[in-house]
Short mmCIF file of C-alpha atoms in Angstrom, two decimals:
data_model
loop_
_atom_site.label_atom_id
_atom_site.label_comp_id
_atom_site.label_asym_id
_atom_site.label_seq_id
_atom_site.Cartn_x
_atom_site.Cartn_y
_atom_site.Cartn_z
CA VAL H 14 254.19 141.61 -76.72
CA TYR H 15 256.28 138.61 -76.80
CA THR H 16 259.98 139.42 -75.54
CA THR H 17 262.53 136.81 -74.23
CA THR H 18 264.96 137.64 -70.95
CA PRO H 19 268.16 135.39 -69.88
CA ASP H 20 266.55 136.07 -65.90
CA GLY H 21 263.30 137.03 -64.38
CA PRO H 22 261.15 140.13 -65.93
CA PRO H 23 263.10 143.85 -65.34
CA PRO H 24 261.52 146.28 -62.65
CA GLY H 25 258.38 147.71 -63.76
CA VAL H 26 257.62 144.61 -66.05
CA HIS H 27 254.49 142.49 -64.94
CA PRO H 28 254.27 139.54 -67.24
CA VAL H 29 250.94 138.07 -68.19
CA VAL H 30 252.48 135.15 -69.04
CA GLY H 31 256.00 133.53 -68.61
CA VAL H 32 257.16 130.22 -70.28
CA ALA H 33 260.50 129.13 -68.99
CA GLU H 34 262.38 127.65 -72.24
CA GLN H 35 265.93 126.41 -72.36
CA GLU H 36 267.10 129.47 -74.85
CA GLY H 37 265.25 131.94 -71.94
CA LEU H 38 262.21 132.77 -70.36
CA THR H 39 259.53 133.95 -72.78
CA LEU H 40 257.46 136.62 -71.31
CA VAL H 41 253.99 138.19 -72.71
CA VAL H 42 254.08 141.80 -70.77
CA PRO H 43 252.17 145.13 -71.86
CA GLN H 44 254.11 146.45 -74.75
CA ASP H 45 254.73 149.98 -73.29
CA GLU H 46 256.27 148.34 -70.05
CA ALA H 47 258.58 146.58 -72.49
CA ASP H 48 259.22 149.77 -74.15
CA VAL H 49 260.35 151.62 -70.94
CA ALA H 50 262.29 148.92 -69.83
CA GLY H 51 263.92 148.53 -73.52
CA LEU H 52 263.04 145.10 -74.07
CA PRO H 53 263.33 143.98 -77.67
CA TYR H 54 260.21 142.03 -78.46
CA ALA H 55 258.98 140.46 -82.32
CA TYR H 56 255.60 139.68 -81.81
CA VAL H 57 252.80 142.74 -80.88
CA ALA H 58 249.42 140.54 -79.83
CA GLY H 59 245.86 141.65 -79.29
CA TRP H 60 244.86 139.67 -76.03
CA ILE H 61 241.56 137.79 -76.30
CA THR H 62 239.93 135.82 -72.99
CA LEU H 63 237.61 133.60 -73.69
CA ARG H 64 234.59 134.05 -71.38
CA VAL H 65 233.39 130.56 -71.44
CA HIS H 66 234.77 128.40 -68.33
CA SER H 67 236.24 125.33 -69.68
CA ALA H 68 237.78 122.72 -67.70
CA LEU H 69 241.53 122.08 -68.26
CA GLU H 70 240.62 118.61 -69.22
CA ALA H 71 238.12 119.31 -71.58
CA VAL H 72 238.83 118.07 -75.27
CA GLY H 73 238.19 120.30 -78.57
CA LEU H 74 237.83 124.17 -77.42
CA THR H 75 241.44 124.60 -78.71
CA ALA H 76 241.14 123.04 -81.89
CA ALA H 77 237.99 124.66 -82.34
CA VAL H 78 238.85 127.88 -81.78
CA ALA H 79 242.40 127.64 -83.58
CA GLY H 80 240.50 125.70 -86.92
CA GLU H 81 238.26 128.92 -86.87
CA LEU H 82 241.24 131.39 -86.96
CA ALA H 83 243.50 129.15 -89.31
CA GLU H 84 240.38 129.18 -91.78
CA ALA H 85 240.67 133.31 -91.88
CA GLY H 86 244.58 133.03 -91.77
CA LEU H 87 244.95 133.84 -88.33
CA SER H 88 247.99 133.23 -86.23
CA CYS H 89 246.25 132.04 -82.60
CA ASN H 90 248.89 131.61 -79.78
CA VAL H 91 246.81 129.94 -76.67
CA VAL H 92 247.45 129.94 -72.84
CA ALA H 93 245.22 127.97 -70.70
CA GLY H 94 244.36 129.70 -67.10
CA LEU H 95 242.43 127.98 -64.55
CA HIS H 96 239.68 129.66 -65.02
CA HIS H 97 239.52 130.47 -68.82
CA ASP H 98 241.73 130.45 -71.99
CA HIS H 99 243.66 133.56 -73.51
CA LEU H 100 244.27 133.83 -77.08
CA PHE H 101 247.13 135.78 -78.54
CA VAL H 102 246.82 137.14 -81.95
CA PRO H 103 247.99 139.64 -84.51
CA TYR H 104 247.30 143.09 -82.78
CA ASP H 105 245.99 144.39 -86.50
CA ARG H 106 243.49 141.25 -86.87
CA ALA H 107 242.19 141.15 -83.17
CA ALA H 108 239.28 142.88 -84.08
CA GLU H 109 238.44 140.29 -86.87
CA ALA H 110 239.39 137.56 -84.77
CA VAL H 111 236.40 138.48 -82.15
CA THR H 112 234.09 138.84 -84.98
CA LEU H 113 234.81 134.93 -86.04
CA LEU H 114 234.97 134.08 -82.46
CA GLN H 115 231.39 135.30 -81.79
CA ALA H 116 230.22 133.85 -84.95
CA LEU H 117 231.74 130.55 -83.84
CA ALA H 118 230.02 130.66 -80.51
CA ASP H 119 226.58 131.75 -82.39
CA ARG H 120 226.50 128.58 -84.20
CA SER H 121 227.88 126.47 -81.59
CA GLY H 122 224.59 127.35 -79.36
#
C-alpha cells in the first residue's frame, strides 16, 4: 500500500520503496504492516517485478510497459531498482496486468 508519514517508518514497518517529498515521506509497505501500525493509505497495489534485467540508462522499456497497460485502462506506478523494474498496479487487476505483460513479452521475442 502507499502511505505517507512526516518522518521515517514506524517500528515494525519495512518499506519496499521510499520517496522523500516536500509534503512528507511516501512509503510503499506491506498492507498488514500498515494496518498494525495504524498507517492510513489510499492505494492498495499489486506488486509485479519485471524479470528482465535492464540497464538504468536503457530507453523504451517503461514506455512499452506503461503503453500496454494504459491501453487496458490500467494505472501503473514504476520504480526502478538497480536490477529490475517494479510495477505497482491496482491490486484487483494485478492478474490482468501480468497477462498483458506476458503477451507483450511474447510479442517482443
